[in-house]
mmCIF file of C-alpha atoms in Angstrom:
data_model
loop_
_atom_site.group_PDB
_atom_site.id
_atom_site.type_symbol
_atom_site.label_atom_id
_atom_site.label_comp_id
_atom_site.label_asym_id
_atom_site.label_seq_id
_atom_site.Cartn_x
_atom_site.Cartn_y
_atom_site.Cartn_z
ATOM 1 C CA MET Z 1 -0.234 0.103 -0.042
ATOM 2 C CA SER Z 2 1.313 3.599 -0.887
ATOM 3 C CA ASP Z 3 2.016 6.273 1.553
ATOM 4 C CA ARG Z 4 2.720 9.006 -0.937
ATOM 5 C CA VAL Z 5 0.927 11.820 0.402
ATOM 6 C CA PRO Z 6 -1.863 12.706 -2.423
ATOM 7 C CA GLN Z 7 -1.624 15.685 -4.732
ATOM 8 C CA GLY Z 8 -2.964 18.882 -3.692
ATOM 9 C CA ILE Z 9 -1.895 18.210 0.085
ATOM 10 C CA LEU Z 10 1.358 18.595 1.950
ATOM 11 C CA PRO Z 11 1.556 16.446 5.205
ATOM 12 C CA PHE Z 12 0.989 19.517 7.498
ATOM 13 C CA THR Z 13 -1.264 22.157 5.375
ATOM 14 C CA VAL Z 14 -3.763 20.877 7.796
ATOM 15 C CA PRO Z 15 -1.620 20.395 11.026
ATOM 16 C CA ARG Z 16 -2.176 17.755 12.755
ATOM 17 C CA HIS Z 17 -1.439 18.617 15.921
ATOM 18 C CA ALA Z 18 -4.584 20.863 15.906
ATOM 19 C CA PHE Z 19 -6.439 17.950 16.315
ATOM 20 C CA ILE Z 20 -4.647 16.032 19.073
ATOM 21 C CA PRO Z 21 -5.540 16.554 22.821
ATOM 22 C CA ARG Z 22 -3.475 17.801 25.138
ATOM 23 C CA LYS Z 23 -3.199 13.960 26.753
ATOM 24 C CA ALA Z 24 -3.548 10.704 24.747
ATOM 25 C CA SER Z 25 -1.875 7.626 24.009
ATOM 26 C CA ALA Z 26 0.273 7.181 20.817
ATOM 27 C CA THR Z 27 1.633 3.991 19.699
ATOM 28 C CA ALA Z 28 4.718 4.268 17.030
ATOM 29 C CA GLN Z 29 4.583 2.545 14.156
ATOM 30 C CA TRP Z 30 8.273 1.517 13.507
ATOM 31 C CA ASN Z 31 7.939 -0.530 16.483
ATOM 32 C CA GLY Z 32 4.860 -0.670 18.565
ATOM 33 C CA GLU Z 33 5.940 1.027 21.622
ATOM 34 C CA ASP Z 34 3.226 2.979 23.274
ATOM 35 C CA HIS Z 35 4.107 6.085 24.785
ATOM 36 C CA TRP Z 36 1.677 8.379 27.065
ATOM 37 C CA ILE Z 37 1.976 12.112 25.703
ATOM 38 C CA ASP Z 38 1.203 14.982 27.943
ATOM 39 C CA ARG Z 39 1.171 18.449 26.308
ATOM 40 C CA ASP Z 40 1.647 20.337 29.443
ATOM 41 C CA ASN Z 41 4.265 18.330 31.406
ATOM 42 C CA ASP Z 42 6.632 16.981 28.246
ATOM 43 C CA PRO Z 43 5.783 19.232 25.439
ATOM 44 C CA ASP Z 44 8.934 18.106 23.084
ATOM 45 C CA HIS Z 45 7.803 14.524 23.736
ATOM 46 C CA TRP Z 46 3.853 15.549 22.809
ATOM 47 C CA TRP Z 47 5.144 17.380 19.700
ATOM 48 C CA GLU Z 48 7.592 14.513 18.668
ATOM 49 C CA MET Z 49 5.071 11.592 18.784
ATOM 50 C CA VAL Z 50 2.339 13.879 17.018
ATOM 51 C CA HIS Z 51 4.441 15.011 14.124
ATOM 52 C CA ALA Z 52 6.057 11.036 13.590
ATOM 53 C CA ASN Z 53 4.105 8.224 12.341
ATOM 54 C CA THR Z 54 1.782 7.104 15.191
ATOM 55 C CA ALA Z 55 -1.758 5.992 15.796
ATOM 56 C CA ILE Z 56 -3.066 8.352 18.769
ATOM 57 C CA VAL Z 57 -5.712 6.807 21.278
ATOM 58 C CA THR Z 58 -7.902 10.087 21.696
ATOM 59 C CA GLN Z 59 -10.890 8.132 23.630
ATOM 60 C CA ILE Z 60 -11.649 4.910 25.245
ATOM 61 C CA ASP Z 61 -15.038 3.171 26.367
ATOM 62 C CA ASP Z 62 -17.217 5.596 24.170
ATOM 63 C CA GLY Z 63 -16.242 8.044 26.580
ATOM 64 C CA GLU Z 64 -17.563 6.645 29.579
ATOM 65 C CA THR Z 65 -13.906 6.469 31.114
ATOM 66 C CA GLU Z 66 -11.552 9.337 31.195
ATOM 67 C CA LEU Z 67 -8.599 8.757 29.275
ATOM 68 C CA THR Z 68 -5.559 8.596 31.471
ATOM 69 C CA ALA Z 69 -1.934 7.171 31.690
ATOM 70 C CA GLU Z 70 -3.410 4.412 33.922
ATOM 71 C CA THR Z 71 -6.925 3.544 32.248
ATOM 72 C CA VAL Z 72 -5.725 3.259 28.372
ATOM 73 C CA GLN Z 73 -3.370 0.682 30.021
ATOM 74 C CA ARG Z 74 -6.491 -1.416 31.617
ATOM 75 C CA THR Z 75 -8.632 -1.476 28.359
ATOM 76 C CA PHE Z 76 -8.346 -2.610 24.695
ATOM 77 C CA ASN Z 77 -11.601 -0.733 24.121
ATOM 78 C CA PHE Z 78 -10.159 2.209 22.460
ATOM 79 C CA THR Z 79 -13.063 4.027 20.402
ATOM 80 C CA CYS Z 80 -11.796 7.061 18.913
ATOM 81 C CA SER Z 81 -7.959 7.401 17.453
ATOM 82 C CA SER Z 82 -6.033 9.716 14.960
ATOM 83 C CA SER Z 83 -4.836 7.325 12.470
ATOM 84 C CA ALA Z 84 -0.897 7.102 11.413
ATOM 85 C CA PRO Z 85 -0.011 9.500 9.057
ATOM 86 C CA ALA Z 86 1.059 7.078 6.767
ATOM 87 C CA LEU Z 87 -2.109 5.310 6.851
ATOM 88 C CA VAL Z 88 -4.234 8.010 6.247
ATOM 89 C CA PHE Z 89 -2.056 9.444 3.247
ATOM 90 C CA SER Z 90 -2.412 6.000 1.526
ATOM 91 C CA PHE Z 91 -6.444 5.993 2.124
ATOM 92 C CA LEU Z 92 -6.578 9.158 0.539
ATOM 93 C CA SER Z 93 -4.176 8.093 -2.693
ATOM 94 C CA LEU Z 94 -6.802 5.303 -3.199
ATOM 95 C CA LEU Z 95 -9.469 7.396 -3.179
ATOM 96 C CA GLU Z 96 -8.279 9.306 -5.936
ATOM 97 C CA THR Z 97 -9.908 12.444 -5.469
ATOM 98 C CA ARG Z 98 -10.359 15.207 -8.042
ATOM 99 C CA PRO Z 99 -11.510 18.958 -6.633
ATOM 100 C CA GLY Z 100 -15.030 19.481 -6.718
ATOM 101 C CA ASP Z 101 -15.597 15.948 -5.973
ATOM 102 C CA LYS Z 102 -18.431 15.187 -3.565
ATOM 103 C CA VAL Z 103 -17.083 12.960 -0.911
ATOM 104 C CA MET Z 104 -18.736 11.385 2.172
ATOM 105 C CA GLU Z 105 -16.776 9.986 4.921
ATOM 106 C CA VAL Z 106 -17.758 7.814 7.727
ATOM 107 C CA GLY Z 107 -16.129 8.068 11.129
ATOM 108 C CA THR Z 108 -15.172 11.692 11.773
ATOM 109 C CA GLY Z 109 -13.398 11.073 14.955
ATOM 110 C CA THR Z 110 -11.029 13.991 15.569
ATOM 111 C CA GLY Z 111 -11.670 15.775 11.849
ATOM 112 C CA TRP Z 112 -8.108 15.461 10.806
ATOM 113 C CA THR Z 113 -8.945 13.729 7.691
ATOM 114 C CA ALA Z 114 -11.960 15.411 7.296
ATOM 115 C CA GLY Z 115 -9.855 18.555 6.908
ATOM 116 C CA LEU Z 116 -7.680 17.125 4.654
ATOM 117 C CA LEU Z 117 -10.497 15.791 2.232
ATOM 118 C CA GLY Z 118 -11.763 19.673 2.398
ATOM 119 C CA LYS Z 119 -8.201 20.739 1.213
ATOM 120 C CA LEU Z 120 -8.260 18.138 -1.661
ATOM 121 C CA VAL Z 121 -12.211 18.553 -2.996
ATOM 122 C CA GLY Z 122 -13.170 21.925 -1.168
ATOM 123 C CA ASP Z 123 -14.719 21.997 2.260
ATOM 124 C CA GLU Z 124 -18.131 22.535 0.730
ATOM 125 C CA HIS Z 125 -18.257 19.203 -1.004
ATOM 126 C CA VAL Z 126 -17.187 17.298 1.853
ATOM 127 C CA VAL Z 127 -19.795 15.696 4.152
ATOM 128 C CA SER Z 128 -18.661 13.442 7.276
ATOM 129 C CA ILE Z 129 -20.839 11.340 9.519
ATOM 130 C CA GLU Z 130 -20.046 10.933 13.035
ATOM 131 C CA VAL Z 131 -22.235 8.495 15.608
ATOM 132 C CA ASP Z 132 -20.783 9.881 18.686
ATOM 133 C CA PRO Z 133 -22.149 13.557 19.272
ATOM 134 C CA SER Z 134 -19.364 14.556 21.545
ATOM 135 C CA LEU Z 135 -16.829 13.816 19.281
ATOM 136 C CA ALA Z 136 -18.481 15.457 16.569
ATOM 137 C CA ALA Z 137 -18.636 18.529 18.317
ATOM 138 C CA ILE Z 138 -14.671 18.588 19.368
ATOM 139 C CA ALA Z 139 -13.957 17.652 15.724
ATOM 140 C CA ARG Z 140 -15.975 20.814 14.674
ATOM 141 C CA LYS Z 141 -13.967 22.603 17.122
ATOM 142 C CA ASN Z 142 -10.841 21.366 15.649
ATOM 143 C CA LEU Z 143 -11.505 22.184 11.992
ATOM 144 C CA ALA Z 144 -12.541 25.530 12.925
ATOM 145 C CA ARG Z 145 -9.345 26.246 14.180
ATOM 146 C CA VAL Z 146 -7.183 25.483 11.557
ATOM 147 C CA GLY Z 147 -10.002 27.582 9.326
ATOM 148 C CA ARG Z 148 -11.557 24.109 7.435
ATOM 149 C CA SER Z 149 -15.387 23.990 7.603
ATOM 150 C CA PRO Z 150 -16.670 20.466 6.129
ATOM 151 C CA ARG Z 151 -20.107 19.383 6.928
ATOM 152 C CA VAL Z 152 -19.934 17.151 10.163
ATOM 153 C CA ILE Z 153 -23.256 15.426 10.841
ATOM 154 C CA VAL Z 154 -24.609 13.104 13.902
ATOM 155 C CA GLY Z 155 -25.639 9.898 12.594
ATOM 156 C CA ASP Z 156 -25.260 6.049 11.861
ATOM 157 C CA GLY Z 157 -22.871 5.877 9.298
ATOM 158 C CA SER Z 158 -24.082 2.451 8.152
ATOM 159 C CA LEU Z 159 -26.440 4.138 6.924
ATOM 160 C CA GLY Z 160 -24.451 7.063 4.921
ATOM 161 C CA ALA Z 161 -26.031 10.205 4.003
ATOM 162 C CA PRO Z 162 -28.888 9.897 1.957
ATOM 163 C CA ASP Z 163 -29.801 13.638 1.902
ATOM 164 C CA PHE Z 164 -26.388 14.482 0.424
ATOM 165 C CA ALA Z 165 -25.884 11.839 -2.152
ATOM 166 C CA PRO Z 166 -24.619 10.960 -4.341
ATOM 167 C CA PHE Z 167 -21.135 10.818 -3.839
ATOM 168 C CA ASP Z 168 -18.211 10.688 -6.253
ATOM 169 C CA ARG Z 169 -15.884 9.283 -3.441
ATOM 170 C CA VAL Z 170 -16.722 7.488 -0.267
ATOM 171 C CA HIS Z 171 -13.709 7.414 2.683
ATOM 172 C CA ILE Z 172 -14.349 4.777 5.391
ATOM 173 C CA THR Z 173 -12.374 5.423 8.597
ATOM 174 C CA CYS Z 174 -13.900 2.429 11.102
ATOM 175 C CA GLY Z 175 -13.931 -1.482 10.197
ATOM 176 C CA VAL Z 176 -16.529 -3.696 8.660
ATOM 177 C CA HIS Z 177 -17.559 -7.131 8.623
ATOM 178 C CA ASP Z 178 -20.235 -6.464 6.061
ATOM 179 C CA VAL Z 179 -20.146 -3.402 3.329
ATOM 180 C CA PRO Z 180 -23.517 -1.761 4.121
ATOM 181 C CA TYR Z 181 -24.672 -1.564 0.434
ATOM 182 C CA SER Z 182 -26.420 2.171 1.433
ATOM 183 C CA TRP Z 183 -22.571 3.367 0.516
ATOM 184 C CA ILE Z 184 -22.709 1.605 -2.815
ATOM 185 C CA ARG Z 185 -26.038 3.070 -3.677
ATOM 186 C CA GLN Z 186 -25.039 6.517 -2.691
ATOM 187 C CA THR Z 187 -21.966 6.461 -4.792
ATOM 188 C CA ARG Z 188 -22.329 7.481 -8.688
ATOM 189 C CA PRO Z 189 -21.285 4.967 -11.071
ATOM 190 C CA GLU Z 190 -17.263 5.220 -11.644
ATOM 191 C CA GLY Z 191 -17.095 6.378 -8.178
ATOM 192 C CA ARG Z 192 -14.702 4.894 -5.527
ATOM 193 C CA VAL Z 193 -15.040 3.543 -2.155
ATOM 194 C CA VAL Z 194 -11.919 2.809 0.034
ATOM 195 C CA LEU Z 195 -12.929 1.408 3.105
ATOM 196 C CA PRO Z 196 -10.832 -1.354 6.079
ATOM 197 C CA TRP Z 197 -12.550 -4.861 5.690
ATOM 198 C CA ALA Z 198 -12.133 -6.162 8.952
ATOM 199 C CA PRO Z 199 -12.399 -10.105 7.921
ATOM 200 C CA ALA Z 200 -8.757 -9.942 6.744
ATOM 201 C CA TYR Z 201 -7.597 -6.892 8.057
ATOM 202 C CA GLN Z 202 -7.377 -5.068 4.398
ATOM 203 C CA VAL Z 203 -7.867 -1.996 2.725
ATOM 204 C CA ALA Z 204 -10.497 -2.535 0.003
ATOM 205 C CA ALA Z 205 -10.616 -0.027 -2.991
ATOM 206 C CA LEU Z 206 -14.343 -0.529 -4.785
ATOM 207 C CA THR Z 207 -15.355 1.001 -8.057
ATOM 208 C CA VAL Z 208 -18.789 1.304 -8.479
ATOM 209 C CA GLN Z 209 -20.648 -0.025 -11.807
ATOM 210 C CA GLU Z 210 -23.712 1.217 -13.625
ATOM 211 C CA ASP Z 211 -25.423 -1.910 -12.388
ATOM 212 C CA GLY Z 212 -25.122 -1.062 -9.014
ATOM 213 C CA THR Z 213 -22.298 -3.443 -7.840
ATOM 214 C CA ALA Z 214 -18.956 -2.555 -6.328
ATOM 215 C CA SER Z 215 -15.759 -4.294 -7.154
ATOM 216 C CA GLY Z 216 -11.944 -3.953 -6.119
ATOM 217 C CA ARG Z 217 -8.856 -5.619 -5.048
ATOM 218 C CA PHE Z 218 -7.195 -5.355 -1.479
ATOM 219 C CA HIS Z 219 -4.553 -2.884 -0.951
ATOM 220 C CA GLY Z 220 -2.438 -3.742 2.169
ATOM 221 C CA GLU Z 221 -3.040 -4.556 5.742
ATOM 222 C CA CYS Z 222 -4.540 -2.440 8.151
ATOM 223 C CA SER Z 223 -6.315 -2.282 11.609
ATOM 224 C CA PHE Z 224 -8.962 0.036 12.678
ATOM 225 C CA MET Z 225 -11.618 0.313 15.340
ATOM 226 C CA MET Z 226 -15.123 -1.253 14.060
ATOM 227 C CA LEU Z 227 -18.081 0.565 12.696
ATOM 228 C CA ARG Z 228 -20.221 0.974 16.077
ATOM 229 C CA ALA Z 229 -22.686 -1.118 14.514
ATOM 230 C CA GLN Z 230 -20.788 -4.031 13.621
ATOM 231 C CA ARG Z 231 -19.066 -4.245 16.921
ATOM 232 C CA ASP Z 232 -20.343 -7.539 17.220
ATOM 233 C CA VAL Z 233 -20.276 -10.781 14.721
ATOM 234 C CA PRO Z 234 -24.107 -11.220 14.103
ATOM 235 C CA GLY Z 235 -24.858 -14.247 15.507
ATOM 236 C CA SER Z 236 -22.006 -14.446 17.667
ATOM 237 C CA GLU Z 237 -24.241 -15.364 20.758
ATOM 238 C CA VAL Z 238 -24.674 -19.273 21.072
ATOM 239 C CA SER Z 239 -28.009 -20.631 22.963
ATOM 240 C CA ALA Z 240 -26.771 -21.807 26.483
ATOM 241 C CA ASN Z 241 -28.809 -25.180 25.353
ATOM 242 C CA ALA Z 242 -27.014 -25.516 22.556
ATOM 243 C CA ASP Z 243 -25.114 -29.222 22.222
ATOM 244 C CA GLU Z 244 -21.459 -29.272 22.856
ATOM 245 C CA ARG Z 245 -19.157 -31.641 21.329
ATOM 246 C CA GLU Z 246 -15.795 -32.777 22.079
ATOM 247 C CA THR Z 247 -13.402 -33.932 19.561
ATOM 248 C CA VAL Z 248 -9.624 -34.408 18.791
ATOM 249 C CA SER Z 249 -8.583 -33.092 15.515
ATOM 250 C CA SER Z 250 -5.292 -33.884 13.217
ATOM 251 C CA VAL Z 251 -4.836 -30.256 11.983
ATOM 252 C CA ASP Z 252 -3.060 -27.849 13.795
ATOM 253 C CA PRO Z 253 -4.966 -24.593 14.181
ATOM 254 C CA ARG Z 254 -2.065 -22.557 13.132
ATOM 255 C CA LYS Z 255 -2.147 -24.079 9.626
ATOM 256 C CA VAL Z 256 -5.905 -23.113 9.212
ATOM 257 C CA THR Z 257 -6.029 -19.788 10.776
ATOM 258 C CA GLY Z 258 -2.987 -18.134 9.039
ATOM 259 C CA PRO Z 259 -1.130 -15.771 9.177
ATOM 260 C CA SER Z 260 -1.524 -15.825 5.651
ATOM 261 C CA ALA Z 261 -3.461 -12.290 4.360
ATOM 262 C CA GLY Z 262 -4.814 -14.571 1.627
ATOM 263 C CA LYS Z 263 -6.025 -17.166 4.052
ATOM 264 C CA ARG Z 264 -8.000 -14.993 5.845
ATOM 265 C CA ALA Z 265 -9.436 -13.201 2.673
ATOM 266 C CA PHE Z 266 -10.256 -16.781 1.314
ATOM 267 C CA LEU Z 267 -11.912 -18.063 4.572
ATOM 268 C CA ALA Z 268 -14.291 -14.859 4.811
ATOM 269 C CA GLY Z 269 -15.494 -15.991 1.251
ATOM 270 C CA VAL Z 270 -16.002 -19.319 1.537
ATOM 271 C CA LEU Z 271 -17.072 -19.062 5.431
ATOM 272 C CA PRO Z 272 -18.999 -15.678 5.323
ATOM 273 C CA GLY Z 273 -20.234 -14.473 8.446
ATOM 274 C CA ILE Z 274 -17.934 -16.487 10.472
ATOM 275 C CA ASP Z 275 -15.111 -14.419 12.100
ATOM 276 C CA VAL Z 276 -11.767 -16.756 12.564
ATOM 277 C CA SER Z 277 -8.802 -16.026 14.849
ATOM 278 C CA GLY Z 278 -5.590 -17.629 16.668
ATOM 279 C CA PHE Z 279 -3.555 -16.679 19.216
ATOM 280 C CA GLU Z 280 -0.132 -18.370 20.769
ATOM 281 C CA GLN Z 281 -0.308 -19.348 24.333
ATOM 282 C CA GLU Z 282 2.055 -18.649 26.991
ATOM 283 C CA ASN Z 283 3.112 -22.454 27.299
ATOM 284 C CA GLY Z 284 3.713 -22.486 23.691
ATOM 285 C CA GLY Z 285 0.501 -24.146 22.487
ATOM 286 C CA PHE Z 286 -1.801 -22.477 20.365
ATOM 287 C CA THR Z 287 -5.422 -21.637 20.478
ATOM 288 C CA ALA Z 288 -8.220 -20.983 17.197
ATOM 289 C CA VAL Z 289 -11.445 -19.298 17.892
ATOM 290 C CA LEU Z 290 -14.282 -19.671 15.529
ATOM 291 C CA HIS Z 291 -18.031 -17.955 16.062
ATOM 292 C CA GLY Z 292 -20.869 -16.921 14.109
ATOM 293 C CA ASP Z 293 -24.391 -17.903 13.142
ATOM 294 C CA HIS Z 294 -25.027 -19.152 16.564
ATOM 295 C CA SER Z 295 -22.335 -21.460 16.449
ATOM 296 C CA HIS Z 296 -18.945 -21.760 17.945
ATOM 297 C CA ALA Z 297 -15.610 -23.753 18.289
ATOM 298 C CA TRP Z 298 -12.475 -23.305 20.737
ATOM 299 C CA VAL Z 299 -9.821 -25.336 19.198
ATOM 300 C CA ARG Z 300 -6.750 -26.057 21.332
ATOM 301 C CA SER Z 301 -3.584 -27.205 20.829
ATOM 302 C CA ASP Z 302 -0.572 -28.001 23.141
ATOM 303 C CA GLY Z 303 1.949 -29.291 20.347
ATOM 304 C CA HIS Z 304 0.912 -32.790 20.575
ATOM 305 C CA ARG Z 305 -2.684 -33.363 20.178
ATOM 306 C CA THR Z 306 -5.612 -30.840 19.351
ATOM 307 C CA LEU Z 307 -8.759 -30.593 21.139
ATOM 308 C CA VAL Z 308 -11.937 -29.303 20.047
ATOM 309 C CA GLU Z 309 -14.903 -27.985 21.335
ATOM 310 C CA GLN Z 310 -18.058 -26.935 18.984
ATOM 311 C CA ARG Z 311 -21.537 -25.678 19.744
ATOM 312 C CA GLY Z 312 -24.547 -24.808 18.001
ATOM 313 C CA ASP Z 313 -26.011 -26.084 14.678
ATOM 314 C CA ARG Z 314 -22.909 -26.213 12.636
ATOM 315 C CA ASN Z 315 -19.609 -27.989 13.152
ATOM 316 C CA LEU Z 316 -17.253 -24.725 12.369
ATOM 317 C CA TRP Z 317 -13.867 -26.190 12.829
ATOM 318 C CA ASP Z 318 -14.744 -28.949 10.475
ATOM 319 C CA GLU Z 319 -16.293 -26.401 7.919
ATOM 320 C CA ALA Z 320 -12.816 -24.246 8.761
ATOM 321 C CA VAL Z 321 -10.627 -27.529 7.854
ATOM 322 C CA ILE Z 322 -12.568 -28.154 4.703
ATOM 323 C CA ALA Z 323 -11.885 -24.216 3.492
ATOM 324 C CA ASP Z 324 -8.051 -24.567 4.146
ATOM 325 C CA ALA Z 325 -8.164 -27.830 2.057
ATOM 326 C CA ARG Z 326 -9.660 -25.993 -0.731
ATOM 327 C CA TRP Z 327 -6.952 -22.937 -0.205
ATOM 328 C CA THR Z 328 -4.305 -25.452 -0.500
ATOM 329 C CA ALA Z 329 -6.099 -27.281 -3.513
ATOM 330 C CA LEU Z 330 -5.913 -24.009 -5.444
ATOM 331 C CA GLY Z 331 -2.309 -22.992 -5.121
ATOM 332 C CA THR Z 332 -2.677 -21.322 -1.592
ATOM 333 C CA PRO Z 333 -3.784 -17.686 -3.162
ATOM 334 C CA GLU Z 334 -2.206 -14.899 -1.558
ATOM 335 C CA ILE Z 335 -4.200 -11.631 -1.158
ATOM 336 C CA ASP Z 336 -2.963 -10.152 -4.474
ATOM 337 C CA ARG Z 337 -5.454 -12.490 -6.401
ATOM 338 C CA LEU Z 338 -8.269 -11.948 -4.348
ATOM 339 C CA GLY Z 339 -11.018 -9.284 -4.369
ATOM 340 C CA LEU Z 340 -14.316 -8.345 -3.322
ATOM 341 C CA THR Z 341 -17.855 -7.357 -4.963
ATOM 342 C CA VAL Z 342 -20.537 -6.127 -3.214
ATOM 343 C CA THR Z 343 -23.965 -6.151 -4.677
ATOM 344 C CA PRO Z 344 -27.505 -5.547 -3.063
ATOM 345 C CA ASP Z 345 -27.470 -9.469 -2.214
ATOM 346 C CA GLY Z 346 -24.418 -8.797 -0.076
ATOM 347 C CA GLN Z 347 -20.573 -9.241 -0.271
ATOM 348 C CA HIS Z 348 -18.611 -11.709 -2.173
ATOM 349 C CA VAL Z 349 -14.994 -12.407 -2.028
ATOM 350 C CA TRP Z 350 -13.651 -13.369 -5.703
ATOM 351 C CA LEU Z 351 -10.163 -15.094 -6.966
ATOM 352 C CA ASP Z 352 -8.225 -13.495 -9.616
ATOM 353 C CA SER Z 353 -11.380 -11.962 -11.207
ATOM 354 C CA PRO Z 354 -14.749 -10.790 -10.101
ATOM 355 C CA LYS Z 355 -16.370 -13.494 -12.501
ATOM 356 C CA ASN Z 356 -15.077 -16.283 -10.414
ATOM 357 C CA ILE Z 357 -16.826 -15.899 -6.869
ATOM 358 C CA LEU Z 358 -15.702 -18.160 -4.178
ATOM 359 C CA SER Z 359 -18.382 -20.698 -3.148
ATOM 360 C CA LYS Z 360 -19.507 -20.837 0.078
ATOM 361 C CA ILE Z 361 -19.122 -24.119 2.028
ATOM 362 C CA GLU Z 362 -22.387 -25.655 2.815
#
């Protein structure tokens, strides 16, 4: 994924520092280290981190918990941030805006990217949607501070902004499991929609067609806070009365769950609506977790044997093993051979061409 700055803006034409609170938590993208930044107590460090390639958390727990050096260490519920500049500029480059384009942004956050979009196409052509009224108010103040005035509205971003459609470009700053068709419907033919596709942790750049569908390829890894309407995988809850089945598997969960980006996208295509994740255990073991469609699988390997617990109507681990075998039979296609199509009926992953949609495992 390119990190070049889009033509028409310089990195600090819309200065990032005007959108960062005096106290926040910055993560350095070059080594993953977290830094608590406090402009009052250590201004030099604050300026250094704000002007570096860092992701900066500005809200936790939807604002219900005050962001402090202590609370940010106790939660993974980060609910607003300023993305690292390299990633921001990559998204804007993929968006391929032209002066005068009408742009919808979903996820205003601090307001920085709305300001950059305003610089690219003109403030009057930008509509940015923020679900959190308090964040929207802060973003408006931040934007006014640097002389920018894109329209910031409060609402459910998954619904888009039909009152202002159609748009030439749609810029999404939050992860999605399923691409809302409203975004496609509100985009002109030949328009672009750039979004973080959560099932594969990939940036997807889609072009809208005359027939109302949108297709495109993936352009590199990314990780974003989820669209609030999609924080939970649909059907992730399992009935307390569901049968539980315990078995032993001959397949290593490490092999099935990744770390290949192509594998993640492939699994999302043939097992739609099923979340698949895996993580190392401190004792050297490995655990895979699969859930969705009111079913669940918990797979644990200690290096000698793999224990499988499955609940609900579907045997998700068995399906994932079949999917892994299919991916291998196809030559282990990597992410550059895969793409995404969105239609009124849903989203579909394809291999090599939008005409070659991956069939679901039944």
